[in-house]
XYZ file of C-alpha atoms in Angstrom:
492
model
C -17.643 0.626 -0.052
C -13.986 2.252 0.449
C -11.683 0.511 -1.958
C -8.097 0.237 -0.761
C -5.337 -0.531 -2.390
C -2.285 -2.764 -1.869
C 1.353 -3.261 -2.943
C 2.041 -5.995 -5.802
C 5.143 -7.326 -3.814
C 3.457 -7.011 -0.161
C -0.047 -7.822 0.490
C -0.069 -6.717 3.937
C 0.734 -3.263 2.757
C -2.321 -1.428 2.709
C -3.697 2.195 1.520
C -6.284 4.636 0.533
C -6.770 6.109 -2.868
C -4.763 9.210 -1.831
C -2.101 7.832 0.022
C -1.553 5.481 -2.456
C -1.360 8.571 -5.268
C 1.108 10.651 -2.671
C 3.558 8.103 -2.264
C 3.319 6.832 -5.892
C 5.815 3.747 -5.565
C 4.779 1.398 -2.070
C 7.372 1.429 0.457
C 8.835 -1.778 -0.203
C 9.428 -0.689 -4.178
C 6.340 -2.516 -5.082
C 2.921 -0.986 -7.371
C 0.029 -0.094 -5.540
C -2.775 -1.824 -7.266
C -6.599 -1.855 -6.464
C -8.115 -4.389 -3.757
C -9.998 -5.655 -6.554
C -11.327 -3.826 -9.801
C -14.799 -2.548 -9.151
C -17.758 -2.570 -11.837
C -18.862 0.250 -13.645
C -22.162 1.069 -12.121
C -23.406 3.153 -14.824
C -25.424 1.284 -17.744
C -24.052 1.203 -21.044
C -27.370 3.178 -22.598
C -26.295 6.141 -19.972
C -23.081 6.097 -20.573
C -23.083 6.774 -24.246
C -25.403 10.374 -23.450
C -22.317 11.244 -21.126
C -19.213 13.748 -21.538
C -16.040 12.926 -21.291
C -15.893 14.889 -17.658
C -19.307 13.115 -17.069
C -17.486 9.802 -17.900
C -14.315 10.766 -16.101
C -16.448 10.849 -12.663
C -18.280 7.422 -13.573
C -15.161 5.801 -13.845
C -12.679 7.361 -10.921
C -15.479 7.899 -8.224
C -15.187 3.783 -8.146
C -11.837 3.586 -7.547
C -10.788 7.038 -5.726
C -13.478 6.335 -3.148
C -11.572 8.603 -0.599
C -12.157 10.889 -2.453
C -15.376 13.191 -2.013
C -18.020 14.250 -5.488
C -16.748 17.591 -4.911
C -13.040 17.167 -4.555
C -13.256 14.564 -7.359
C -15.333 16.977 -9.784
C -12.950 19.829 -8.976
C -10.107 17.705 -10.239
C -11.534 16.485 -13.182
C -12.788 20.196 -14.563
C -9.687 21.619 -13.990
C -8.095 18.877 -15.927
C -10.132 18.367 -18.758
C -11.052 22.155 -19.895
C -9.316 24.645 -22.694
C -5.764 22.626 -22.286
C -7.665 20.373 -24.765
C -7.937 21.722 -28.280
C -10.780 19.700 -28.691
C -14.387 20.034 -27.035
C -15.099 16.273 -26.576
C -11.321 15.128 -25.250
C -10.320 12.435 -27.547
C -12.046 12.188 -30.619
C -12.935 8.681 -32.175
C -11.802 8.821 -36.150
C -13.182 6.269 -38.401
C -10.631 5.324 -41.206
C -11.048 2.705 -43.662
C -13.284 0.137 -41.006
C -10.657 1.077 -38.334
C -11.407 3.624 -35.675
C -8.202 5.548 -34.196
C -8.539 7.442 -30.715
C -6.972 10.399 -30.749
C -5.756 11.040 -26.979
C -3.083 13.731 -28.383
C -5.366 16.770 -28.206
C -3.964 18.293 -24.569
C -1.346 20.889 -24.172
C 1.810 18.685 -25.005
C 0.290 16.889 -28.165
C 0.929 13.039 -26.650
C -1.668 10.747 -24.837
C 0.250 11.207 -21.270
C -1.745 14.708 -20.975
C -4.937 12.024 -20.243
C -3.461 11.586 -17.527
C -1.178 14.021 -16.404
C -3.851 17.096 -16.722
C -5.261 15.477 -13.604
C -2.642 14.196 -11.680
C -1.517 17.384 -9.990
C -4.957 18.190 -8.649
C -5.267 14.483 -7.631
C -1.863 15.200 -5.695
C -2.364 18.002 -3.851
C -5.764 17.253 -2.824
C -4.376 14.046 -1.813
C -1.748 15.904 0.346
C -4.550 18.193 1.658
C -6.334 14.841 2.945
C -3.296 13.713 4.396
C -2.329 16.940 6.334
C 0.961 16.202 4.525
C 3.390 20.047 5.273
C 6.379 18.542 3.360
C 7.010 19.494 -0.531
C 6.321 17.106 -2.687
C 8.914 16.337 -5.165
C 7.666 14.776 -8.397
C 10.665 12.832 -9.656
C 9.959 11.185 -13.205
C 12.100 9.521 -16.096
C 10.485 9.803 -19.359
C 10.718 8.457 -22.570
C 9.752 11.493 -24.469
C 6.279 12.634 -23.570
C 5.656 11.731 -19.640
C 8.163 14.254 -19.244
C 7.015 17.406 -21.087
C 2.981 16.552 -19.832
C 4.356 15.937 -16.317
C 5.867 19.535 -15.952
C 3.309 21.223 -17.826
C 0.453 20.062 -15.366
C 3.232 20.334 -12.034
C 4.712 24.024 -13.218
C 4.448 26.389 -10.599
C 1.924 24.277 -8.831
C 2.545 25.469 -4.899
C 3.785 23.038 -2.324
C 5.574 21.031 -5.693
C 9.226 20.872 -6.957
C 9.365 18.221 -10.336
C 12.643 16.911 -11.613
C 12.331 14.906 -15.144
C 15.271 12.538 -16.405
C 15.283 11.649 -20.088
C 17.865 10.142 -21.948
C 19.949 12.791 -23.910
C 19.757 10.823 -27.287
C 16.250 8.941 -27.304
C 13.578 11.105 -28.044
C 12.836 13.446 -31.194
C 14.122 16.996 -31.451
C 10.583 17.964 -30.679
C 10.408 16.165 -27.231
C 13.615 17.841 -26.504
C 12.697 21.407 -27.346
C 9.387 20.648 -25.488
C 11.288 19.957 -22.524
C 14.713 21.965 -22.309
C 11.750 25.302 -22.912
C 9.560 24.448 -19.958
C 9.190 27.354 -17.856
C 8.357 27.341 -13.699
C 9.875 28.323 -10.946
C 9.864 24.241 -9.760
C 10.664 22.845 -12.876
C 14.356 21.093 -13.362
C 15.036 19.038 -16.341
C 18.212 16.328 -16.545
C 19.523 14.681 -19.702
C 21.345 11.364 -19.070
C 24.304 9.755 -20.339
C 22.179 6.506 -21.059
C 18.982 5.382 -22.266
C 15.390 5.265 -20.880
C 16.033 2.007 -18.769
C 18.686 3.778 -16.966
C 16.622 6.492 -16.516
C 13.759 4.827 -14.708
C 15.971 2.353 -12.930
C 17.839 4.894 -11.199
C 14.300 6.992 -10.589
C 13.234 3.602 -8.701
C 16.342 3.266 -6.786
C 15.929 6.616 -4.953
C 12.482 5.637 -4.420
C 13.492 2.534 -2.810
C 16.258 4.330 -0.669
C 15.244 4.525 2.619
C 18.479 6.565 4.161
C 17.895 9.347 1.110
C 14.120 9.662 1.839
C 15.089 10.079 5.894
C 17.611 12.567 4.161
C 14.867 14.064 1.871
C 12.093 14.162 5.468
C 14.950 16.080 7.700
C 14.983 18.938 4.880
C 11.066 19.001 4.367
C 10.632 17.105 1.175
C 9.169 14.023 0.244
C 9.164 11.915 -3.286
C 6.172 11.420 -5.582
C 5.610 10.001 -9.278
C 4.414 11.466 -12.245
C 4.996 7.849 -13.885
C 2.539 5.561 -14.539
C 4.216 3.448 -11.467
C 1.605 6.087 -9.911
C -1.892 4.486 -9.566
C -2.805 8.277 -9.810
C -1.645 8.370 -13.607
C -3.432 5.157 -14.429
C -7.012 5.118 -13.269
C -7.510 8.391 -15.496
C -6.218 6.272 -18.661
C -9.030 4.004 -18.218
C -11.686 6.564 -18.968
C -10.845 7.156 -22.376
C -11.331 3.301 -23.449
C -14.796 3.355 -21.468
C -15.132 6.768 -23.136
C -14.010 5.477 -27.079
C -16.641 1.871 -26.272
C -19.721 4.589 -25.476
C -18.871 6.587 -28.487
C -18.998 3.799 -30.539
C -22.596 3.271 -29.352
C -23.808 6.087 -29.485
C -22.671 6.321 -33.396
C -24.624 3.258 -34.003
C -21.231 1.650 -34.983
C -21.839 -1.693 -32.707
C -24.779 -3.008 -30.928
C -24.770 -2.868 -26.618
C -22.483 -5.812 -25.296
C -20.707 -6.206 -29.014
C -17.003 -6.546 -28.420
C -14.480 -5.042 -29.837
C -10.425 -5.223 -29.822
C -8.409 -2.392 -28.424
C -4.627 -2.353 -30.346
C -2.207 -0.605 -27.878
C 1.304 0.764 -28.740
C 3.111 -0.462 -26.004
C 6.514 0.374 -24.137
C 5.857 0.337 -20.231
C 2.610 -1.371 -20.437
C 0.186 1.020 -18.632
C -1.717 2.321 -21.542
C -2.724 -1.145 -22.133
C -2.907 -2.128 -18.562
C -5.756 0.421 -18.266
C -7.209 -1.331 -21.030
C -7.177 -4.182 -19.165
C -8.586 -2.760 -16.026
C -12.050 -1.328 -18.219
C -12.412 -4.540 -19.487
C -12.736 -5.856 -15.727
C -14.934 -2.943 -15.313
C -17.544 -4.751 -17.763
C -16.538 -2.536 -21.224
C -17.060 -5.355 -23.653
C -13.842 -5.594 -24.982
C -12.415 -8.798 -26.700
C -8.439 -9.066 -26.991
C -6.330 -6.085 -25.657
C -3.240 -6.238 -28.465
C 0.069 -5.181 -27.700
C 1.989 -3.292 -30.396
C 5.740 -3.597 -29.983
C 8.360 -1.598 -31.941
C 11.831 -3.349 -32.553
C 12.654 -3.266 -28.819
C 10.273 -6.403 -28.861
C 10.556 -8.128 -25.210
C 6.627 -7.428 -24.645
C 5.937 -9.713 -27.815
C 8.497 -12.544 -27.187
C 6.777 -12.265 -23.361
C 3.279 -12.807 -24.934
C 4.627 -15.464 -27.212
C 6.858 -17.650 -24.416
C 6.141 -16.510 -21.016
C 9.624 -15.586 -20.668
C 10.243 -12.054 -19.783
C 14.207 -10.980 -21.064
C 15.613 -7.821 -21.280
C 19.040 -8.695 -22.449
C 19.280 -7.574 -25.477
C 20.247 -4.987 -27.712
C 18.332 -1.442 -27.046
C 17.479 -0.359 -30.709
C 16.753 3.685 -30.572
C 13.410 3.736 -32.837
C 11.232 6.254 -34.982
C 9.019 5.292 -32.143
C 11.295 6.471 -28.913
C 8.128 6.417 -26.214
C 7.999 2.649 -26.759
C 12.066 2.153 -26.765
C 11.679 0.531 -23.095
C 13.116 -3.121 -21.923
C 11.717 -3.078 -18.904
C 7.739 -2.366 -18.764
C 7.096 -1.218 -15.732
C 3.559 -1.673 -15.795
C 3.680 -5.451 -16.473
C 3.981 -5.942 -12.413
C 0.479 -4.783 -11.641
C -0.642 -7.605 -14.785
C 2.106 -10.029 -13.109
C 0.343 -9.940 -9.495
C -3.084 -10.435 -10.857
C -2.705 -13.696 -13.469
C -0.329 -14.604 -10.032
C -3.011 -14.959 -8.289
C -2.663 -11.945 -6.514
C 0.128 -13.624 -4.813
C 3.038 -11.007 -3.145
C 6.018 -13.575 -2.758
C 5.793 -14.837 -6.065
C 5.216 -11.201 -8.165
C 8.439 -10.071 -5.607
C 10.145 -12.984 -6.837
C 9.757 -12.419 -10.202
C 10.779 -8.627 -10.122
C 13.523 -9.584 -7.719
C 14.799 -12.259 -10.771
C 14.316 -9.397 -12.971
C 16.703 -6.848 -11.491
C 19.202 -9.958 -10.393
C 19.612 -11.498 -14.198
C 17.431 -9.146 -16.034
C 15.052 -12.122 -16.621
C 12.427 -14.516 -15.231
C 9.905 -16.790 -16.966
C 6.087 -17.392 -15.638
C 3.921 -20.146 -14.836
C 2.150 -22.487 -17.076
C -0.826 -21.501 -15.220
C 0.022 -17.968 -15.182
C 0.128 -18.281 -19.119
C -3.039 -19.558 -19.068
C -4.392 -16.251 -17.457
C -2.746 -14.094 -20.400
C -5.352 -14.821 -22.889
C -7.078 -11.763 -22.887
C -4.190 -10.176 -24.920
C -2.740 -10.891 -28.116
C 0.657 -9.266 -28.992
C 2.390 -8.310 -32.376
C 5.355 -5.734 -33.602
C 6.414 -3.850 -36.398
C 9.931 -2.816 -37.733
C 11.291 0.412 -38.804
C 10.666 -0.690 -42.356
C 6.678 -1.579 -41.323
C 6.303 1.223 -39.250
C 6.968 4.030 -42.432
C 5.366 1.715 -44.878
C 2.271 1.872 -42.373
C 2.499 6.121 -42.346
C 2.177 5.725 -46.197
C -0.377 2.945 -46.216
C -2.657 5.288 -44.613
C -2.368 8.183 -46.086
C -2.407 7.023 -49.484
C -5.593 5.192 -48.456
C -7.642 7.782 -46.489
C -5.423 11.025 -46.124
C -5.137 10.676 -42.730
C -1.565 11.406 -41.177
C -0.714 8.745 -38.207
C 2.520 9.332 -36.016
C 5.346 6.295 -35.893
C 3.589 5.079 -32.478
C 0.293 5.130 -33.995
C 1.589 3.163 -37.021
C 3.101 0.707 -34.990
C -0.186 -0.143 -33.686
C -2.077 0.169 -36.999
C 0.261 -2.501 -38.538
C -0.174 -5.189 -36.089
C -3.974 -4.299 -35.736
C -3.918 -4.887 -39.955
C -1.871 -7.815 -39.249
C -3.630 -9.851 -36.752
C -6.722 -8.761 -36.024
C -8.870 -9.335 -39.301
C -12.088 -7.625 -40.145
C -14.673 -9.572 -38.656
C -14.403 -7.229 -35.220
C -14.240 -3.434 -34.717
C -10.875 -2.508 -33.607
C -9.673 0.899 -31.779
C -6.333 1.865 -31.930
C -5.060 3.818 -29.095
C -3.349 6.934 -31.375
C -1.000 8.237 -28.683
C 0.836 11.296 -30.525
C 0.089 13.759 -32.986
C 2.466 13.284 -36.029
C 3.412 17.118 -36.009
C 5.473 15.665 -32.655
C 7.679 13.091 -34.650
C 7.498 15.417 -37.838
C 10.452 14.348 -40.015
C 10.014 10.739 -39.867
C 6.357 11.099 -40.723
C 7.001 12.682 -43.670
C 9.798 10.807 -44.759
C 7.506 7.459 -44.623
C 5.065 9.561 -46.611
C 7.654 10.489 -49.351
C 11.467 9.773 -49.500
C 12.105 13.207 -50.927
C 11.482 15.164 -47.674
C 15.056 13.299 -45.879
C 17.305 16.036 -46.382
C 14.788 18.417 -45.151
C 15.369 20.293 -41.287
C 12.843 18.051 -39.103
C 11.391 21.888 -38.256
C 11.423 23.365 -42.023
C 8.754 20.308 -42.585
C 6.382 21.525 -40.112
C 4.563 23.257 -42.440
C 4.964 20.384 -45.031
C 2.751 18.378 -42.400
C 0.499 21.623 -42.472
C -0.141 20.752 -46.110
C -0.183 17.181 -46.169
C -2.916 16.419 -43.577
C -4.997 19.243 -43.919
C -4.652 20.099 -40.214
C -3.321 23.488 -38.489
C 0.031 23.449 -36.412
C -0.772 22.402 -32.952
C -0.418 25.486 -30.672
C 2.195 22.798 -28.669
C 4.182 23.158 -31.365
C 4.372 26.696 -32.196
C 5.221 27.572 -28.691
C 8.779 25.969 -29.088
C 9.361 27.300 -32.041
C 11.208 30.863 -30.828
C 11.214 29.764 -27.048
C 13.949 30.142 -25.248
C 16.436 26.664 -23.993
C 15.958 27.052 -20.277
C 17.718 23.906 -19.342
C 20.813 22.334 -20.232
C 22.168 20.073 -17.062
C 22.920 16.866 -18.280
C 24.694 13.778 -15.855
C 25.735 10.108 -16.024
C 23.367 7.704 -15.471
C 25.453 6.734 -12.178
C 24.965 10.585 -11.037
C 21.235 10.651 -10.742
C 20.805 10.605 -7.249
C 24.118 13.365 -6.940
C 21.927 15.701 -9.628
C 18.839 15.323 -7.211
C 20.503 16.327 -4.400
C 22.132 19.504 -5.701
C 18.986 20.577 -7.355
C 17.339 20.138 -4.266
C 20.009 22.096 -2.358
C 20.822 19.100 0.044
C-alpha cells in the first residue's frame, strides 16, 4: 500500500514520500505529515537480532513507500557507515537503573547526524524520482547542531547549494567553530542579529513566499529543508527509539510488550514527536516526557493547554532547546485535532497573529500519552554532578536536562531511556564547571582535555578537527535581512 502524505493546515494537499521530502514545508506553509502511521510489520523477537541499518529499512520502507528496497538500502548504507564512531549507531548505556541513548556518535557529535546522515541521499534520490533539473537549495536555521550536521551531510553534494542561519549569540563556542570551519564549495553560513525564533521564522517566511520562489524557479533554483519541518529528517529519528526498545530485549533488560518511558530533551518537538510516531508503530512505550530547559512554554503547554510564547527568551547552558516556538508541535496539533486542517491552520494562524492560542478540552484529553517537566540552570549543573559523582559517567547540559525530570517524575517502578542528544566534549566548559566550580576561569578549549581525563573517553575526532581549522565564514545580517542575504548569496 503507497502511503501518502498530507499538509497539517490543508487536507486536500496531497503527496508522495519524495515529493513531500523535496519540498520540505507544503505549499500553503503547512507540515507534511503521514496519511496515517503504519505498523511495524516486523515482530519484536526479529527485531531485536537486527542492525541498526537492518532496523533503519524496517522502519522507513513503511513510510517511504515510493521509495524502491534498493534506492532505500543505498540511502541508508551510505548514511549509517564510518561517519559513526561507533559500530552499532547509538549505543544504549545503563547507569544507575537508567539507560541513556547515545545518538551523538556521527560526524558532528549531536543527535541531528541521525538524521541528517540520510537526508541528502533521501533528497537527491527524491529529485531523481521527480525528474526535478533545478538546484536544490537547502535553507535551514539552527539552534546549534541542525546546522553543523546539515552541511556536513549537504557539502559538495552535486545539484545542492545549503545556506544555515544561526543566531550569532546562542550557541556554544563549539557550535560556532563547527560551523564558521565548514568547508564546500555550496556551503554559506549566516549569523543573525537575533535569536533562534527569528531565525526560523524568517526561514518559514521565504518558504511561504510565493513571488521569491517564482523568483528563485526563473534562475533555476528551488527551496528545500534540512529542518525537522522536513518529514525527510523525521522518519529517520524514529528508528533509533524502535532501535533503543529492541536493544533492551535483546539484553534481557524487559520482557516482550513491557513498556517503558522515553524522557526527551525538548526545544522544537521533533525528537519527541518521533517518539510519538514509534509508539503508534506498536513499540511498547508508556509516557513520552518532555524535558524543558528555562525557556519552558512546552511544559506550561502540557500543564494548561495553552500554548504562549510571550515571554522572556532566556539564552541557556542548553542553547539547542532555547526555542519558543516548537515547530514540531503542529504535526502533534493536527493529530489530537482530529486530523482536522481548519482548526490546526487556525491555531498556527493565532500563533503567528498574538503569539498564542489555547486547545480544546477534548484535544487535552488526547495529550495523555506525554508527561512534561523542566529543569533550571541551577538543576541542570547539579544534574552533570549528580551523575558523575554517582557512576562516572559525563552527560552534556541537554542530556541533564532530561535526566533531572526523568529522576523527578518518572519513579523507578518503569525502565526509562533518555534520549542523550550531545556529547559533553560539545558544551565543554559548562560541563565541567557543573562537575567542579574550580574549572570557571578556565578557556572553554584549554578544558578539552580536562573532559579527556574526567570521563575516561578520547576527544571526539569532531572536535579535534576545529581545533587549528581555518574560520571560513564570517557574514553576519539582521534578522530583517534574511531574505536580502539569500538573495546575494544566491547571486539573484
Amino acid at each position: 500500500m503507497d502511503l501518502y502524505y498530507k499538509s497539517t493546515r490543508d487536507s486536500n494537499v496531497k503527496a508522495t514520500a519524495s515529493e513531500a521530502i523535496l519540498t520540505g514545508l507544503a505549499p500553503d506553509g503547512g507540515l507534511f505529515v503521514p496519511e496515517s502511521i503504519p505498523a511495524l510489520d516486523v515482530p519484536l523477537e526479529k527485531l531485536k537480532k537486527m542492525s541498526y541499518q537492518e532496523t533503519a529499512y524496517a522502519v522507513m520502507k513503511q513510510f517511504l513507500t515510493d521509495f524502491t528496497e534498493e534506492e532505500l538500502k543505498r540511502c541508508i548504507d551510505k548514511a549509517y557507515d564510518e561517519k559513526f564512531d561507533t559500530e552499532e549507531i547509538v549505543p544504549l548505556v545503563k547507569m544507575d537503573n537508567t539507560y541513556y541513548l547515545e545518538l551523538f556518535h556521527g560526524a558532528t557529535i549531536a543527535f541531528k547526524d541521525m538524521a541528517l546522515s540520510i537526508l541528502p541521499h533521501l533528497l537527491t534520490t527524491s529529485a531523481k524520482k521527480n525528474r526535478t533539473s533545478n538546484e536544490i537549495v537547502i535553507l535551514t536555521a539552527t539552534s546549534g547542531d541542525t546546522g553543523k550536521a546539515a552541511m556536513a551531510g549537504f557539502a559538495d553534494v552535486e545539484g545542492t547549494r545549503i545556506i544555515v542561519f544561526y543566531p550569532k549569540d546562542g550557541v556554544s563556542k563549539v557550535q560556532k567553530l563547527q560551523m564558521a570551519t565548514q568547508k564546500g564549495k555550496n556551503v554559506a553560513v549566516v549569523a543573525i542579529h537575533g535569536n533562534f525564533d527569528n531565525a526560523q521564522s524568517g526561514v518559514k517566511a521565504m518558504f511561504e513566499d510565493k513571488a521569491l520562489a517564482k523568483e528563485l524557479e526563473e534562475k533555476g533554483y528551488q527551496f528545500s529543508s534540512a529542518n525537522s519541518i522536513n518529514i525527510g529528517r523525521l522518519v529517520p529519528q524514529v528508528v533509533y527509539y524502535v532501535y533503543a526498545y529492541a536493544k533492551l530485549l535483546e539484553n534481557d533488560e524487559i520482557q516482550e510488550g513491557e513498556t517503558v518511558n522515553v524522557v526527551v530533551p525538548t526545544g522544537n518537538f521533533g525528537n519527541i514527536l518521533a517518539a510519538y510516531y514509534a509508539k503508534k508503530m506498536g513499540i511498547p512505550i508508556d509516557k513520552l516526557v518532555c524535558a524543558s530547559n528555562e525557556n519552558k512554554v512546552l511544559f506550561d503547554f502540557l500543564k494548561t493547554g495553552i500554548y504562549d510564547r510571550n515571554r522572556q527568551f532566556v539564552l541557556t547552558s542548553s542553547p539547542s532547546m532555547d526555542i519558543l516556538i516548537s515547530s514540531n508541535l503542529e504535526r502533534l496539533i493536527y493529530l489530537i485535532a482530529g486530523e482536522d486542517s481548519k482548526k490546526t491552520k487556525e491555531l498556527m494562524e493565532a500563533l503567528k497573529r498574538d503569539g498564542k492560542y489555547e486547545i480544546t478540552e477534548n484535544m487535552r484529553r488526547k495529550l495523555s500519552d506525554f508527561a512534561g517537566g523542566y529543569a533550571t540552570e541551577e538543576q541542570t549543573a547539579e544534574e552533570i554532578k549528580r551523575v558523575y559523582e554517582k557512576t562516572g559517567y559525563v552527560i552534556d547540559t541537554h542530556t541533564a536536562v532530561a535526566s533531572h525530570v526523568c529522576k523527578e517524575i518518572c519513579g523507578d517502578d518503569k525502565k526509562c531511556v533518555i534520549a542523550s542528544t550531545a556529547s559533553p566534549y560539545k558544551f565543554v566548559k559548562s560541563v565541567m564547571t557543573a562537575i567542579d566550580k574550580a574549572y570557571e576561569g578556565e578557556d572553554e578549549f584549554a578544558l578539552l582535555e580536562n573532559m579527556c581525563n574526567v570521563s575516561k573517553t578520547e576527544m571526539p575526532q569532531a572536535i579535534k578537527d576545529i581545533l587549528d581549522a581555518e574560520v571560513l565564514h564570517r557574514t553576519e545580517c539582521d534578522a530583517d535581512k534574511m531574505e536580502e542575504t539569500v538573495k546575494n548569496i544566491l547571486g539573484i
